[in-house]
XYZ file of C-alpha atoms in Angstrom:
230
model
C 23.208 17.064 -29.046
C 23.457 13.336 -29.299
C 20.734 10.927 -27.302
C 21.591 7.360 -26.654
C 18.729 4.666 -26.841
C 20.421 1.879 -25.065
C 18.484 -1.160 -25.236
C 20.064 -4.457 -22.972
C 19.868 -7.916 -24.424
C 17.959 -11.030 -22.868
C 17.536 -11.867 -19.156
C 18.982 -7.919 -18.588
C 17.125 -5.039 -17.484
C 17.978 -1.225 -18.267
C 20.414 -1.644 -15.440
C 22.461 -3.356 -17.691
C 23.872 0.474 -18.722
C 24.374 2.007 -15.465
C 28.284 1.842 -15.330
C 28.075 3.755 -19.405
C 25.286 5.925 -18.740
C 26.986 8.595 -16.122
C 30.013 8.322 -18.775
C 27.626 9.111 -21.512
C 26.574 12.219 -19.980
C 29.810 13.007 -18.664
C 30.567 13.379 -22.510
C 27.588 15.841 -22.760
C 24.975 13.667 -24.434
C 21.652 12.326 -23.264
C 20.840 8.750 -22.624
C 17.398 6.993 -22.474
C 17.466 3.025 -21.315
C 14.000 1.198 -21.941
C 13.016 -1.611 -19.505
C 11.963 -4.339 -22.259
C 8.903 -6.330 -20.984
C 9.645 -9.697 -19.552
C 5.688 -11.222 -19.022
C 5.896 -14.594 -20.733
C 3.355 -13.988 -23.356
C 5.824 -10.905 -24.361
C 7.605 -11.516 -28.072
C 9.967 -9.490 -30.282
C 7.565 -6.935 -31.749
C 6.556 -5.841 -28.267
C 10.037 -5.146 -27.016
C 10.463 -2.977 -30.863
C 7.063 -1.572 -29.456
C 8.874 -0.276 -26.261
C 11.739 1.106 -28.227
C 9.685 3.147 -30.246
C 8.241 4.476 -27.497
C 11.677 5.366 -26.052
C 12.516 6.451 -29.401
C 9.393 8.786 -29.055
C 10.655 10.939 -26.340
C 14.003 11.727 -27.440
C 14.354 15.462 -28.545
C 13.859 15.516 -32.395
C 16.439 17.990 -33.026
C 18.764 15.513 -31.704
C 21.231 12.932 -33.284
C 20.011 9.985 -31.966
C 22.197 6.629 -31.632
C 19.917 3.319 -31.256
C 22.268 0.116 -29.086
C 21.368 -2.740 -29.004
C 23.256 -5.498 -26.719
C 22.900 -8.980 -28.082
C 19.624 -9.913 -28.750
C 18.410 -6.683 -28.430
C 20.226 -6.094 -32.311
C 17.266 -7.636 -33.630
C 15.140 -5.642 -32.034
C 16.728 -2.018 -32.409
C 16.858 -3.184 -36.080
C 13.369 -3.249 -36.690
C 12.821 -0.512 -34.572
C 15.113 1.823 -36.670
C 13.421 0.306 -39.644
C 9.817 1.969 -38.336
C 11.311 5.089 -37.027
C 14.190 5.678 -39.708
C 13.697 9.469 -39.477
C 14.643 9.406 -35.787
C 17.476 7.444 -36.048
C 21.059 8.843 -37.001
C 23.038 5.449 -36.162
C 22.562 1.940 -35.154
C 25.168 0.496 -32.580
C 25.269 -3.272 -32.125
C 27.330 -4.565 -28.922
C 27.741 -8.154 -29.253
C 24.167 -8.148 -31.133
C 22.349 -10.982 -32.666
C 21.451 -9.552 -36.907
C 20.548 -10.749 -39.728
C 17.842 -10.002 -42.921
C 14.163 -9.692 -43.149
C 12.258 -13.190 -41.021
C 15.440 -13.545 -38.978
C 15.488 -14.392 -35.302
C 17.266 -15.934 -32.255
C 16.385 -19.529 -33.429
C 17.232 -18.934 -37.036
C 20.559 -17.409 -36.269
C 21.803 -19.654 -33.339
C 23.189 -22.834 -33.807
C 21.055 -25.948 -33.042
C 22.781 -26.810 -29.539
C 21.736 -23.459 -28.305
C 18.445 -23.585 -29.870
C 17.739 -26.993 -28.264
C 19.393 -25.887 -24.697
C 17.048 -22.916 -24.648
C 14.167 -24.832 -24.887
C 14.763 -27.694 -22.950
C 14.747 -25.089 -20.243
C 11.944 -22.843 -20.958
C 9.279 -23.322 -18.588
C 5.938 -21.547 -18.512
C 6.971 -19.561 -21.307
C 9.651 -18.182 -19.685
C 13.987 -18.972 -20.008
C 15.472 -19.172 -16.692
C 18.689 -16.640 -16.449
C 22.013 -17.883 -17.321
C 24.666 -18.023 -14.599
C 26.883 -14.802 -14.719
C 30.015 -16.948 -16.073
C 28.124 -17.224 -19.471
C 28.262 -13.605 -19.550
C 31.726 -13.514 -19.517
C 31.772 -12.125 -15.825
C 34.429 -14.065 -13.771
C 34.676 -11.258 -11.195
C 33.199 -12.429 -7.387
C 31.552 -9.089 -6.654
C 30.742 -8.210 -9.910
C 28.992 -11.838 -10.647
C 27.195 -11.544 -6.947
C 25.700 -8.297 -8.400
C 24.595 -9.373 -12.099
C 23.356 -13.135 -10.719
C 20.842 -11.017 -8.203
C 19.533 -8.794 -11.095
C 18.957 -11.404 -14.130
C 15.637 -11.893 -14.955
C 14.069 -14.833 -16.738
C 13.324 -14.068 -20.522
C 10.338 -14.744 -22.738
C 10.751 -17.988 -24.923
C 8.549 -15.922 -27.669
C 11.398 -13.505 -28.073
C 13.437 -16.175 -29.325
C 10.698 -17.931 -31.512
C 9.302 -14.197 -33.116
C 11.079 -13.658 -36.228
C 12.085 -9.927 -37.713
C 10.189 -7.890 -39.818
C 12.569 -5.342 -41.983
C 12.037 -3.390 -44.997
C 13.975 -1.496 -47.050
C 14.488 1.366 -44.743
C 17.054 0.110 -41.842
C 19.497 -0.495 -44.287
C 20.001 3.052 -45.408
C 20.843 4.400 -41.830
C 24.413 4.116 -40.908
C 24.996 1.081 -38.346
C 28.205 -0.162 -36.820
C 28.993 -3.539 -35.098
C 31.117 -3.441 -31.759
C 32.030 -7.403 -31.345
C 33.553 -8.449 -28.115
C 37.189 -10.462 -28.016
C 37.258 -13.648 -27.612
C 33.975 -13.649 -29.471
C 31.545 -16.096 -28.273
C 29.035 -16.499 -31.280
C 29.989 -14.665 -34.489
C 28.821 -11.401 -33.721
C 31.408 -9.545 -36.033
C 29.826 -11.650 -39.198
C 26.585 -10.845 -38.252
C 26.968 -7.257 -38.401
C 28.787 -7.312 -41.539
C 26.017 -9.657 -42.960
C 23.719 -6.237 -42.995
C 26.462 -4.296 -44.135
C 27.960 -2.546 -40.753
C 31.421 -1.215 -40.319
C 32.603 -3.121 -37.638
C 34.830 -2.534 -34.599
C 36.466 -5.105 -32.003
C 36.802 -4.352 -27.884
C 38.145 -6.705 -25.779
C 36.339 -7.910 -23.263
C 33.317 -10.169 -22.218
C 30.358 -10.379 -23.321
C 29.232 -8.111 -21.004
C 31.454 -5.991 -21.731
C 29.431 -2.845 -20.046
C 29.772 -4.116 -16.896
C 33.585 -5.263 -16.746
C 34.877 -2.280 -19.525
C 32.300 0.707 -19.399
C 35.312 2.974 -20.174
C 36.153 2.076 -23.450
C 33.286 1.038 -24.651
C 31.585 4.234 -23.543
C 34.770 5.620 -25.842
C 34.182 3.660 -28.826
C 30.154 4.501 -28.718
C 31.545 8.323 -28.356
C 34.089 8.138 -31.265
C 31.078 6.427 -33.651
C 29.107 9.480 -32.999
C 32.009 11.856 -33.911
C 32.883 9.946 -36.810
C 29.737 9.523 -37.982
C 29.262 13.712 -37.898
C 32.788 13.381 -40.033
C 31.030 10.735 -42.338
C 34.308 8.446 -42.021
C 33.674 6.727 -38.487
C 37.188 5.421 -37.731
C 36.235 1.980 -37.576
C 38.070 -1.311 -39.356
């Protein structure tokens, strides 16, 4: 049986999955969605801390598939790099990569960087409005705007910490289209296959349906040992 680890990105909360996870299971596997800490004095290695935990409970006879959304590729990165005997396959959606001492701040460009912390405050980064997710849709912005979450600045500042083992498990990049930061690089930067959906970046919430496909069709190609990916 396959379990899912889906981990969301910044500002989101496991809730991020909802619309996937019934689909998941629909398809027979399991799903586990961590709620990543959001206390201001919270940085990267805690939120790989909570992943392993999650990691942890899934059934060890199990293949299990690590996602990470976003920012949350750095962390499932270094989490699969402590726990590379539970993990079968890494899954970036839209997720932030890159080698050993990378981060948010090293891989963003400088506007962002600066933008983020011009508005940090307290240690915290207010949410984003919905429309920088990609979601246009009235109801469907109404519902992400009352669930965003401000995010720890430290997240951002913390920098990875990768050996050698992360880069021997299988990992694929699903990049969203019109890409809004190069998200299809970055995952072929650390040597993933890579696969493009089209959609926001967000793309859960507006396209759960195919992307709950293409996380499917990584599994079963991944049993093959040819994932049908570009």
């Amino acid at each position: 049986m396959t379990t899912f680890v889906l981990v969301p990105g910044a500002w989101h909360g496991p809730w991020a999955w909802d619309r996937v996870v019934p689909l998941l299971e629909r398809s027979g596997a399991r799903t586990i969605t961590p709620d990543l800490p959001h206390a201001p004095d919270t940085g990267l290695h805690d939120h790989v801390e909570q992943v392993l935990t999650a990691l942890d409970t899934a059934p060890e006879d199990d293949r299990t598939v690590l996602v990470g959304h976003s920012y949350a590729g750095l962390v499932v990165r270094q989490a699969a790099d402590l726990r590379p005997e539970r993990v079968h396959h890494v899954v970036l959606v839209d997720g932030w990569a890159g080698p050993n001492g990378a981060g948010m701040f090293t891989l963003a460009p400088d506007a962002f960087v600066q933008a983020i912390r011009a508005s940090a405050d307290g240690g915290l980064i207010p949410a984003p409005a919905p429309e920088l997710f990609g979601i246009t849709d009235l109801d469907d912005a109404a519902w992400l705007r009352e669930r965003l979450r401000p995010h720890p600045l430290r997240t951002f500042t913390d920098t990875t910490r990768l050996g050698r083992a992360v880069d021997l498990i299988p990992g694929t990049g699903i990049f969203c289209r019109p890409q809004t930061f190069p998200f299809e690089q970055f995952a072929k930067s650390v040597g993933y296959r890579t696969l493009a959906i089209d959609g926001p970046h967000d793309v859960m919430l507006e396209h759960p349906e195919p992307l709950t496909q293409l996380l499917v069709d990584v599994v079963e190609g991944s049993k093959r040992g040819s994932p049908r990916l570009s």
